[in-house]
Coordinates of C-alpha atoms and ligand atoms in Angstrom, one line a residue:
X1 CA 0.0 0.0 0.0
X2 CA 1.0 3.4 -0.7
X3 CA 3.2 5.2 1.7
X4 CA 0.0 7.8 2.6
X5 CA -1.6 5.1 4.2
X6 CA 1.1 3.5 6.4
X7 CA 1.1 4.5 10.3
X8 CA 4.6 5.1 11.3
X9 CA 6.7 6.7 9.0
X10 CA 10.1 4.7 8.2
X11 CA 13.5 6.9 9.5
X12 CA 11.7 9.0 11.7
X13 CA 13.4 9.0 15.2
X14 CA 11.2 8.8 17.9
X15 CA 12.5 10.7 21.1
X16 CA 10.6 9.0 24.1
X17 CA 10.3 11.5 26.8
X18 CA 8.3 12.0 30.1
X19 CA 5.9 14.1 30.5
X20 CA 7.6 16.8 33.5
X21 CA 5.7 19.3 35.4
X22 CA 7.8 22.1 34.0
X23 CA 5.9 21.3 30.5
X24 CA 2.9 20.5 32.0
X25 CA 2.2 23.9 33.4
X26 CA 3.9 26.2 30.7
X27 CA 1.3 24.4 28.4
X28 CA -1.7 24.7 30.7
X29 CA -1.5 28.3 31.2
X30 CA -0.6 28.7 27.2
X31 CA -3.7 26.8 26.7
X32 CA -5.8 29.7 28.2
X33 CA -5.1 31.4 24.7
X34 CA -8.0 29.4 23.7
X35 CA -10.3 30.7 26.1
X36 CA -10.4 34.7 24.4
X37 CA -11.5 32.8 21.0
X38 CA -13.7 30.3 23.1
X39 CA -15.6 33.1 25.1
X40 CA -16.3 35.2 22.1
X41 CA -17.5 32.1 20.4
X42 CA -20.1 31.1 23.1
X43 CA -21.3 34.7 24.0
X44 CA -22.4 36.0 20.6
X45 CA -25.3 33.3 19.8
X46 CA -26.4 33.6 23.2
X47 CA -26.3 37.6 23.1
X48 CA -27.8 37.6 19.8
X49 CA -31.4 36.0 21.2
X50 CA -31.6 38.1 24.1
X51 CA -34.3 40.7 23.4
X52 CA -33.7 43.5 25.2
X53 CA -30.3 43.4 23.2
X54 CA -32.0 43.1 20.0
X55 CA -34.6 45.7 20.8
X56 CA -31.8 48.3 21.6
X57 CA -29.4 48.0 18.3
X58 CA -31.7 45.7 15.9
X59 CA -34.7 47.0 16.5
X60 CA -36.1 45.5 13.2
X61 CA -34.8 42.0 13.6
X62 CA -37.0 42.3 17.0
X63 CA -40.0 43.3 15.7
X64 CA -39.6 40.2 13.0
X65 CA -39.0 37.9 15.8
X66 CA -41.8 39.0 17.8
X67 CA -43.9 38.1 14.2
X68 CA -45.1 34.7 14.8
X69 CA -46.6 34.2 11.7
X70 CA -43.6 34.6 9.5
X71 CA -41.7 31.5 7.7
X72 CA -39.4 29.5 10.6
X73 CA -36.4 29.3 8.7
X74 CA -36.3 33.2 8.5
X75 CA -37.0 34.5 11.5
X76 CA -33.7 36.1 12.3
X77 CA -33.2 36.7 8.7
X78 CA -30.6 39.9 9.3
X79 CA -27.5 40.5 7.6
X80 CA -26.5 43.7 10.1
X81 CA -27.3 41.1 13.2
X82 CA -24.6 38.8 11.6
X83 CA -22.3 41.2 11.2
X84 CA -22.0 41.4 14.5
X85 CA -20.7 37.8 14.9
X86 CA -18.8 37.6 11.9
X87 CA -16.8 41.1 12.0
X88 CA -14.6 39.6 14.4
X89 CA -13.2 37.0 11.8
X90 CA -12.5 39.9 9.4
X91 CA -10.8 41.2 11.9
X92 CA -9.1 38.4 13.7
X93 CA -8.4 37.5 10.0
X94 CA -6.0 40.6 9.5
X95 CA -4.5 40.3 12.7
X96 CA -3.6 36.8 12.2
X97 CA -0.8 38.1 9.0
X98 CA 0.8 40.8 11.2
X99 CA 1.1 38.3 13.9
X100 CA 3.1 35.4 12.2
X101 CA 5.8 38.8 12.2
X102 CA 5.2 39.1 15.7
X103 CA 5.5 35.7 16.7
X104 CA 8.7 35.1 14.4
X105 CA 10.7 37.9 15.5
X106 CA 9.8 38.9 18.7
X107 CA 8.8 34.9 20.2
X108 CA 5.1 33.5 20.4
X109 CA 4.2 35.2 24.2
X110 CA 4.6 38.7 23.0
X111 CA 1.8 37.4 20.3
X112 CA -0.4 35.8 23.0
X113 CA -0.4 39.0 25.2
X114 CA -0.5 40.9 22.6
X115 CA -3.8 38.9 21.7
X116 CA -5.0 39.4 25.8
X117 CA -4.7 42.6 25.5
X118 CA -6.8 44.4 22.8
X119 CA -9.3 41.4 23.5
X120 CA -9.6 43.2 26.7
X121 CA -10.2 46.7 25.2
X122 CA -12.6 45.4 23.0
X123 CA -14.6 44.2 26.0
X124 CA -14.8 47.3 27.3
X125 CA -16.2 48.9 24.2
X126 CA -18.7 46.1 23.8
X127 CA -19.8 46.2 27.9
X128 CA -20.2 50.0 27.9
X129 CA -21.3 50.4 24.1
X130 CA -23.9 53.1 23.3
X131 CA -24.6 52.4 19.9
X132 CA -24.0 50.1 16.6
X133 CA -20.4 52.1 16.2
X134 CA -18.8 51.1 19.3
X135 CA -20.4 47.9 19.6
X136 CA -18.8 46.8 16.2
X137 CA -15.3 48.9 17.4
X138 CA -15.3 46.5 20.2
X139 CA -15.6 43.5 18.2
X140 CA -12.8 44.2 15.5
X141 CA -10.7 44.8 18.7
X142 CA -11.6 41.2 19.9
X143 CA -11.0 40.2 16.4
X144 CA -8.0 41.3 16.9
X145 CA -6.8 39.8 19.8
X146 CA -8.2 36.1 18.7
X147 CA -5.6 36.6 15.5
X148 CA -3.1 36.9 17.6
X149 CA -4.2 34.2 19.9
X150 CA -5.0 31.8 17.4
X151 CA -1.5 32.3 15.4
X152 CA 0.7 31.9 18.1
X153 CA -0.8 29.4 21.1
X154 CA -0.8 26.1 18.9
X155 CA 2.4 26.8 17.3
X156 CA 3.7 27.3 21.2
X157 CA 2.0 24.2 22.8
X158 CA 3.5 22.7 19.5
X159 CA 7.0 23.3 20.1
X160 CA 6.8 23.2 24.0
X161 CA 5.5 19.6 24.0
X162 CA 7.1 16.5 24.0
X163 CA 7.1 14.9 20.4
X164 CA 5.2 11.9 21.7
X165 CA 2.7 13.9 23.4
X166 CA 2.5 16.7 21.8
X167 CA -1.3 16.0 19.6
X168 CA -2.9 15.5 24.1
X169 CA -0.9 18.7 24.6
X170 CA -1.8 20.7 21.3
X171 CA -5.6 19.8 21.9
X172 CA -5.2 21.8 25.1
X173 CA -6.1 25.1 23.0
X174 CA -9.3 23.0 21.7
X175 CA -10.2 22.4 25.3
X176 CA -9.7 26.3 26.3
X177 CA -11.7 26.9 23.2
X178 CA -14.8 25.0 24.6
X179 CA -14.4 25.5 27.8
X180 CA -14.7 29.3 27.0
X181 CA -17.5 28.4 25.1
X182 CA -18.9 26.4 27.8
X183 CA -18.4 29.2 30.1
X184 CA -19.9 31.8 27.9
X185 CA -23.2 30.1 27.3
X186 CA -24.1 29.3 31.2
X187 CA -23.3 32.9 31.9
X188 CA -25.5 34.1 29.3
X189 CA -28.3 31.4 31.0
X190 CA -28.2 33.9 34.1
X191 CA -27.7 37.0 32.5
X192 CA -30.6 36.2 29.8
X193 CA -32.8 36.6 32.8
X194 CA -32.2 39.6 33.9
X195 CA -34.0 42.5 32.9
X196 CA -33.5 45.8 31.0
X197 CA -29.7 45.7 29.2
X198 CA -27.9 44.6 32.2
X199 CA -27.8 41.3 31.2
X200 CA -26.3 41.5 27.9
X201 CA -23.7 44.0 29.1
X202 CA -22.8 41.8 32.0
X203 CA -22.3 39.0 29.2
X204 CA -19.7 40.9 26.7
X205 CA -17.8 42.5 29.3
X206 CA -16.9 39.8 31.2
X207 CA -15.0 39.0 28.2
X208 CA -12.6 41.2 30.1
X209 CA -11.5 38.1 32.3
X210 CA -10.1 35.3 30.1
X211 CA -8.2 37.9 28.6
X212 CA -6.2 39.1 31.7
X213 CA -6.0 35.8 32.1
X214 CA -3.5 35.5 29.0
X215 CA -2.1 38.8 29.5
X216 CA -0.4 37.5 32.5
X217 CA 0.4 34.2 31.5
X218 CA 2.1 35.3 28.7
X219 CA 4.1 37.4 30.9
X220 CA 4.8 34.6 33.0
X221 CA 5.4 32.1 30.2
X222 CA 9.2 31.2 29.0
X223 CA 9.6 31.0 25.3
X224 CA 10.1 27.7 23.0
X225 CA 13.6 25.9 22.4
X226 CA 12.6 26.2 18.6
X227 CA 11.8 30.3 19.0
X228 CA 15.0 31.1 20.9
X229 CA 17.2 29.2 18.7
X230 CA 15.4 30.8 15.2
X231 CA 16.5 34.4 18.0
X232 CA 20.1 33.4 18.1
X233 CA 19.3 32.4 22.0
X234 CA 21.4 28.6 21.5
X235 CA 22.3 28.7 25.1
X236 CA 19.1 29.5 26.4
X237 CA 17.6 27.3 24.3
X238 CA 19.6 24.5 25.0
X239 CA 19.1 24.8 28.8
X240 CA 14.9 25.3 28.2
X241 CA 15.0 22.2 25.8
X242 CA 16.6 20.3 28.8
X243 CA 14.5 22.0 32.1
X244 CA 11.4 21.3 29.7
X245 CA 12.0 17.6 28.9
X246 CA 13.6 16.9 32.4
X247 CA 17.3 15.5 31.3
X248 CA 20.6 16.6 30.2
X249 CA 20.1 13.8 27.4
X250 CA 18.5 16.4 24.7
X251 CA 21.7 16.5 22.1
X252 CA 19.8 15.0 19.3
X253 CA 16.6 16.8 19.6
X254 CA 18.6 20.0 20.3
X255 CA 20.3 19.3 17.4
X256 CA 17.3 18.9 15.5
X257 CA 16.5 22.2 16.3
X258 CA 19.5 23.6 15.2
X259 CA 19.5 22.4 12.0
X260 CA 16.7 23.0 11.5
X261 CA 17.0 26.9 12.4
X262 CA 19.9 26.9 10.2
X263 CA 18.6 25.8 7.1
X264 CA 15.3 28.4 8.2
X265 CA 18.0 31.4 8.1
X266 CA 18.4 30.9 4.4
X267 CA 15.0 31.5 4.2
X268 CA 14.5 35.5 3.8
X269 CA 11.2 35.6 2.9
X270 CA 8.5 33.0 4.4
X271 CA 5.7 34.3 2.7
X272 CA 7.3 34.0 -0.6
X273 CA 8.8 30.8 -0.1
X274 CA 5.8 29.0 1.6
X275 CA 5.2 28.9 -2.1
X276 CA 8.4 26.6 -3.4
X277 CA 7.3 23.4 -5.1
X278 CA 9.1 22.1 -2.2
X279 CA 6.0 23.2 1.0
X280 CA 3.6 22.5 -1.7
X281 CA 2.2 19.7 1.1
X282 CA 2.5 22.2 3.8
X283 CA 0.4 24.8 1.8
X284 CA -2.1 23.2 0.6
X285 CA -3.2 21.4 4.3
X286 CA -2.8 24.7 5.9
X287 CA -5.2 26.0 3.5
X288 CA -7.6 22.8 3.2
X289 CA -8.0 22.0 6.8
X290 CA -9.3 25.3 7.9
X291 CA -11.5 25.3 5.3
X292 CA -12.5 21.9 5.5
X293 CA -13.1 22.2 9.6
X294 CA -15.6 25.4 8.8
X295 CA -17.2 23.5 6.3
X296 CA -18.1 20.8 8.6
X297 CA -20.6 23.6 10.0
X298 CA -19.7 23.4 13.5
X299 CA -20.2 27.1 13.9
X300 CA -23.8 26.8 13.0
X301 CA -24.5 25.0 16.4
X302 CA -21.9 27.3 18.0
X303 CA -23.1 30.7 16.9
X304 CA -26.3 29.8 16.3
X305 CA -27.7 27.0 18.9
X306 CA -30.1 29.0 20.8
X307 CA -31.7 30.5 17.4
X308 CA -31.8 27.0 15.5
X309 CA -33.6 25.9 18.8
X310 CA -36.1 28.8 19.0
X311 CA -36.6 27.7 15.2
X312 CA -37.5 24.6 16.3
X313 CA -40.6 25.6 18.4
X314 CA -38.3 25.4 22.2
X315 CA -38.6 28.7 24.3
X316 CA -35.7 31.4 24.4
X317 CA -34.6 29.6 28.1
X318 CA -35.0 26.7 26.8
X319 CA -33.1 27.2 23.9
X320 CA -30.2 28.5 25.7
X321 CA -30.2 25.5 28.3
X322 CA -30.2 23.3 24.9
X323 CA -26.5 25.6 23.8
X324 CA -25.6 24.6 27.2
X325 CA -26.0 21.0 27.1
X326 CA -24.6 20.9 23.5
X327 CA -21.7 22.9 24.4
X328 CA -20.7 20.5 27.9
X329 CA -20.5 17.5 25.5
X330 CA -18.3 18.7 23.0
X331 CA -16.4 19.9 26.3
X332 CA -16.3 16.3 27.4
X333 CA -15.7 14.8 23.9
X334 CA -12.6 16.7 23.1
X335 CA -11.1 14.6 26.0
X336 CA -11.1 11.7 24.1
X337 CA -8.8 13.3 21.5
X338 CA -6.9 14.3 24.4
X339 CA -6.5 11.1 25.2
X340 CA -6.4 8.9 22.1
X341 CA -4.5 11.0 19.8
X342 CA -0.9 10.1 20.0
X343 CA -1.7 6.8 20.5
X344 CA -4.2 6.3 17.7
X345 CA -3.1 9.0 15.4
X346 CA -4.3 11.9 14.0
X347 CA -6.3 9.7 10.7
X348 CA -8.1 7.4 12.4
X349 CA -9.9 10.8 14.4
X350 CA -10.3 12.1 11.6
X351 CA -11.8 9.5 9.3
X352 CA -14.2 8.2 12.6
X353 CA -15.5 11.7 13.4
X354 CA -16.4 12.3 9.7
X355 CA -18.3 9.5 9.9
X356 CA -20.4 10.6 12.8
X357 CA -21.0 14.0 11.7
X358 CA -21.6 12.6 8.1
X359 CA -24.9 10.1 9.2
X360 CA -25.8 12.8 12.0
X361 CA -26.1 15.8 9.7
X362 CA -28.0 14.0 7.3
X363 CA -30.6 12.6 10.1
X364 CA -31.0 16.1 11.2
X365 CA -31.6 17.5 7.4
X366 CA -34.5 14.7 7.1
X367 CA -36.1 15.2 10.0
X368 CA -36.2 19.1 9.7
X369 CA -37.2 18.7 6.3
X370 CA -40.0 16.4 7.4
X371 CA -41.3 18.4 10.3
X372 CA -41.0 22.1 8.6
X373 CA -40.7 20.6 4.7
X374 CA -40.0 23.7 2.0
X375 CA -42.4 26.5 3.4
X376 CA -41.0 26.1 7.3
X377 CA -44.5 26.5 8.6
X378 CA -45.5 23.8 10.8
X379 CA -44.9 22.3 14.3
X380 CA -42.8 20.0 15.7
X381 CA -43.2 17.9 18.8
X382 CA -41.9 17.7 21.9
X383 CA -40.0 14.2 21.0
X384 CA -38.9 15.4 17.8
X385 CA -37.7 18.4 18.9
X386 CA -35.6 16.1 21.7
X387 CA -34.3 13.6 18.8
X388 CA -32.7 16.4 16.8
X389 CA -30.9 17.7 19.7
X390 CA -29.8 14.2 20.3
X391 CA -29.1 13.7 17.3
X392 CA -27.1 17.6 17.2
X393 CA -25.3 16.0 20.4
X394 CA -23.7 12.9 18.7
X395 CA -22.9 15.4 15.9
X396 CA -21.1 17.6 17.9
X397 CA -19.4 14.7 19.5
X398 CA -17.7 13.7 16.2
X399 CA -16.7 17.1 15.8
X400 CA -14.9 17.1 19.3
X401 CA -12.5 14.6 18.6
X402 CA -11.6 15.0 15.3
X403 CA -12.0 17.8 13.2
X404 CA -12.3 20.6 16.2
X405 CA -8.7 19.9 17.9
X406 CA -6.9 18.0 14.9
X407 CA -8.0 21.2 12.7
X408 CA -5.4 23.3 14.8
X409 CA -3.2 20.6 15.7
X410 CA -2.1 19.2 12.5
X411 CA -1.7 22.7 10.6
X412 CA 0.6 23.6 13.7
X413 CA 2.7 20.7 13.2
X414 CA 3.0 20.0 9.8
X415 CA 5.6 23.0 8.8
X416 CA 9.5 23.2 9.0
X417 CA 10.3 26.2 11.2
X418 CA 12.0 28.6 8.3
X419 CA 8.0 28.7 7.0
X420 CA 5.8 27.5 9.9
X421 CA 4.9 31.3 11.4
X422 CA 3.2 32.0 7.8
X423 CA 2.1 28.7 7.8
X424 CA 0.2 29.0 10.6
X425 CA -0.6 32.6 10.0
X426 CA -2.6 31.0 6.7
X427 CA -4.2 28.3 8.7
X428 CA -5.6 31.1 10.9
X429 CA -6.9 33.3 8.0
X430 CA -8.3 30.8 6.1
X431 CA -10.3 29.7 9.7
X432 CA -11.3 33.3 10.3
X433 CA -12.0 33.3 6.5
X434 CA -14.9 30.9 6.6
X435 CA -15.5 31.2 10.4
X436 CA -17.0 34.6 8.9
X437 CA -18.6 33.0 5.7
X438 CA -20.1 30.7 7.5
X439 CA -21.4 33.1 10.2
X440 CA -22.7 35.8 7.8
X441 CA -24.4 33.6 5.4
X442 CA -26.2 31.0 7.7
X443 CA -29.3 32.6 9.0
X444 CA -29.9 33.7 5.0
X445 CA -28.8 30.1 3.7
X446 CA -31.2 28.7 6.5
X447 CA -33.5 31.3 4.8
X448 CA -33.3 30.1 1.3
X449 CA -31.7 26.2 1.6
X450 CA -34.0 25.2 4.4
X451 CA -33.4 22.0 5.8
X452 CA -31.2 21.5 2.6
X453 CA -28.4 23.7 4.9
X454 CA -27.7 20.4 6.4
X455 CA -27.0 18.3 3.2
X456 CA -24.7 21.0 2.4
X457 CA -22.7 20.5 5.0
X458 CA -22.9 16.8 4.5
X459 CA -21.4 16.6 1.1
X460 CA -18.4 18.8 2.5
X461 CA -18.1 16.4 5.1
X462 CA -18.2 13.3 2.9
X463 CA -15.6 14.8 0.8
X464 CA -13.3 16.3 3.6
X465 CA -13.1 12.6 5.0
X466 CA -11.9 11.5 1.7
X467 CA -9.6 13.7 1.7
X468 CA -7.8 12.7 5.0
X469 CA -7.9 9.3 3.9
X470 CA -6.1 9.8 0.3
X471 CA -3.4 13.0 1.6
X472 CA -3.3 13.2 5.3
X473 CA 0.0 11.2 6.1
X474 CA -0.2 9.8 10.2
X475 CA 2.0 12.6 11.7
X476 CA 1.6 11.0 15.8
X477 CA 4.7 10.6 17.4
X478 CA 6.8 12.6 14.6
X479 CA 9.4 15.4 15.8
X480 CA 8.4 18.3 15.1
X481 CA 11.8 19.6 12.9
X482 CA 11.3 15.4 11.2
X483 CA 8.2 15.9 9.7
X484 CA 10.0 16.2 6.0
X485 CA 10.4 12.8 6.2
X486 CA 6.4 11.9 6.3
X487 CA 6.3 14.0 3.7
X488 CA 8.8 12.2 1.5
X489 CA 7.5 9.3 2.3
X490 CA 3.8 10.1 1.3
X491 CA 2.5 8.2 -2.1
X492 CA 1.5 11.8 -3.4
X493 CA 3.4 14.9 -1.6
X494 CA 6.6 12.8 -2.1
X495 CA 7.5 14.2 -5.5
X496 CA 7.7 17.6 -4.0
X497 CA 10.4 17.4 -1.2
X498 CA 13.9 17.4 -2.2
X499 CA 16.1 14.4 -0.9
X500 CA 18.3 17.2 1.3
X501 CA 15.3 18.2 3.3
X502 CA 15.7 14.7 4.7
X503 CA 18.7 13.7 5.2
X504 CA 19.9 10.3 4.9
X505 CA 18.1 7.6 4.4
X506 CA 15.6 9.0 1.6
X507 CA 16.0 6.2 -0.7
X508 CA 15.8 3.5 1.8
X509 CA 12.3 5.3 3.1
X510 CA 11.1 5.9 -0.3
X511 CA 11.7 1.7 -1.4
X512 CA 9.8 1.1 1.8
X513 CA 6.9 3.3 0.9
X514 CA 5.9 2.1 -2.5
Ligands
LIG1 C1 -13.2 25.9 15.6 C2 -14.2 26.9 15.9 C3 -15.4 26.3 16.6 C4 -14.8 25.6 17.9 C5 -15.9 25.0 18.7 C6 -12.8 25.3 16.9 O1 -11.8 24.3 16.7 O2 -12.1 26.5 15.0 O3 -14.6 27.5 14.6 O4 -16.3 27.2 16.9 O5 -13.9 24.7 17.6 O6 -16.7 24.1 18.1

């Protein structure tokens, strides 16, 4: 069988370290760079459903809601009411390409509190906002600090983490992420109650607190081996590499790293050279797993849980206990990537959760498009209305442990150093990219596709998951500054790396891999 398909990738040393607590914590409180992009995630659906909010800056999407005549699927029909989700992609978007600079020269923690820090002015202006203007100023601002979040926390737990742990230690940012989320939506379950505008205030501008909470852990945070050797730190790095890992016995890792930063220095220009024949692999995943993990539709039930279950006939507390419920199960789900993915590999998540998602999404579809069919007039029962949330649970489970943590993981990990800043910086525009697609055009696709929304995402689903299983090569277990040779050794992206980028060995690898 082709070389694609095979596990463990022939010549590939394999480090086998312990896990110390020195690691442990650095990557715990990196993690909480999740949390800013996790929070914002979980706050906006919620927000977006609460009517005094909606009466106060979309005063027209209120008075539609409030119509309970009109067609279900376009009840929240609005495309000024999305903007307000999706102008913090644009925005995080943007931020994302100045940061790979950041995070390159200057080491991935000035990038994270960097990130902490305009996410917190941004809550201000959206907790004290008086109008449209600064509620939208405050979002960019998140936006902002998300890109800069986003860019450089899985590149850092990346680099921190042990080789053979480092897909359970990556898929900490995944955790932060939904946790935030988690967070987000139970706070909006209390604040949703209240009455006049205190409630939705109280909701944005407690966005204030995950991001001191990376503002001083970046502080606090060392940098990587990989970052202060690309700085001209060897020393330092040398000394990190071994407090991190917990021995003296580091040589051939450190030289790894060294070798690696030295064949980056002939590398002026990442952004020009990320498109060399030779990172052709590197490119195109960075590009099609973002896009791919959007496509999945994930941020349907993230942005828009609370409206989807309004839609389907449950009341507005109600609907936000459903997010709730929804959102802790992708929480506990994720564990099990956590858990499974450096022993199982990345593909095996990947092709398992596509499944899931696959059969759920087009169960949901049928049974919307029986209970509403093309005019979305109609009602639906009490146990229907249960089984779709069911069956929205075992979606989101799928989602948890593959496509939600592998979608930053593998991009982060993929990328020799000289090109993985812009690597990653593409990975994160590209997210933001269709994060804001998705969120912009969903309650007008819902509109106009109907049920059909959820084929849509089916088909990408079914052909993301063939994807993985013709070009993803297994990349568990690699070192980080090795991963050339899984590319070599791949039945397709092995014509584009050069026999130098790997050393000895090439031909012996290649023979095996055919
Ligand atoms: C995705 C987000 C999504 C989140 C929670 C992340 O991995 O990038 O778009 O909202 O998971 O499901």
């Amino acid at each position: 069988m082709a070389g694609g398909f095979v596990s463990q990738t022939p010549g590939v040393r394999n480090y086998n370290y312990k896990l110390t607590p020195k690691v442990f914590v650095t990557c715990f409180i990196g993690a909480f760079g999740g949390l800013i992009f996790g929070y914002d995630l979980g706050i906006s659906g919620g927000v977006t459903s609460m009517e005094p909010f909606l009466e106060e800056f979309f005063p027209y999407v209120y008075k539609k809601m409030k119509n309970a005549h009109e067609n279900e699927y376009c009840r929240f029909d609005s495309q000024l009411l999305t903007l307000f989700t999706s102008s913090l992609y644009v925005a995080a978007l943007i931020s994302s390409l100045f940061a790979s600079t950041i995070t390159r020269v200057f080491g991935r923690k000035w990038s994270m509190f960097l990130g902490g820090f305009t996410f917190f002015v941004g809550s201000a202006f959206n907790g004290f906002a008086q109008n449209i203007a600064m509620l939208l100023i405050g979002r960019i601002l998140l936006g902002f600090g998300v890109g800069f979040a986003n860019q450089s926390v899985p590149v850092y737990l990346s680099e921190m983490a042990p080789p053979n742990l480092r897909g359970a230690f990556n898929n900490g940012f995944q955790v932060a992420i939904i946790f935030g989320i988690v967070v987000a939506t139970i706070i909006n379950y209390f604040t949703a109650q209240m009455k006049g505008n205190i409630g939705w205030r109280i909701s944005l501008g407690l966005a204030c607190v995950p991001s001191v909470m990376i503002m001083i852990g970046a502080l606090i945070l060392p940098d990587t081996p990989n970052s202060l050797i690309e700085r001209g730190y060897t020393e330092e790095a040398k000394q990190m590499l071994q407090s991190i890992r917990g021995t003296t016995e580091v040589e051939e890792e450190f030289q790894d790293l060294v070798d690696a930063s030295e064949e980056s220095k002939q590398v002026k220009h990442p952004w020009k050279n990320i498109l060399l024949p030779r990172y052709r692999p590197q490119l195109i995943m960075t590009c099609f797993i973002p896009f791919f993990q959007q496509l999945t539709g994930i941020n349907v039930i993230t942005f828009y849980a609370p409206v989807l279950f309004q839609t389907l006939g449950f009341g507005s507390k109600a609907s936000l206990l459903s997010a709730m419920v929804t959102g802790i199960i992708e929480l506990l789900c994720t564990f099990v990537s956590v858990f499974t993915v450096d022993r199982f590999g990345r593909r095996i998540l990947f092709l398992q959760g596509g499944i899931q998602m696959l059969i759920s999404q087009i169960a949901i579809g049928a049974m919307i498009g029986v209970k509403f069919g093309v005019a979305g007039t109609g009602n639906i029962g009490k146990a229907d209305a249960n089984l779709i949330v069911a069956l929205i649970c075992i979606y989101v489970a799928g989602f948890a442990w593959s496509w939600g943590p592998l979608g930053w993981l593998v991009p982060s990990e993929i990328s020799p150093l000289e090109i993985r800043s812009a690597a990653q910086a593409i990975n994160v525009a590209v997210n933001m990219f269709f994060t804001f697609l998705v969120a912009q055009l969903f309650l007008t696709m819902l509109c106009h596709m109907k049920f059909g929304l959820f084929f849509f995402f089916a088909f990408f689903v079914f052909i993301m998951t063939i994807f993985i299983y013709m070009m993803l090569p297994e990349t568990k277990n690699v070192p980080i500054e090795e991963m050339n040779r899984v590319w070599k050794a791949h039945w397709f992206w092995g014509r584009f790396i050069p026999d130098e980028a790997v050393g000895k060995g090439v031909a012996e690898m290649q023979q095996k891999s055919v």
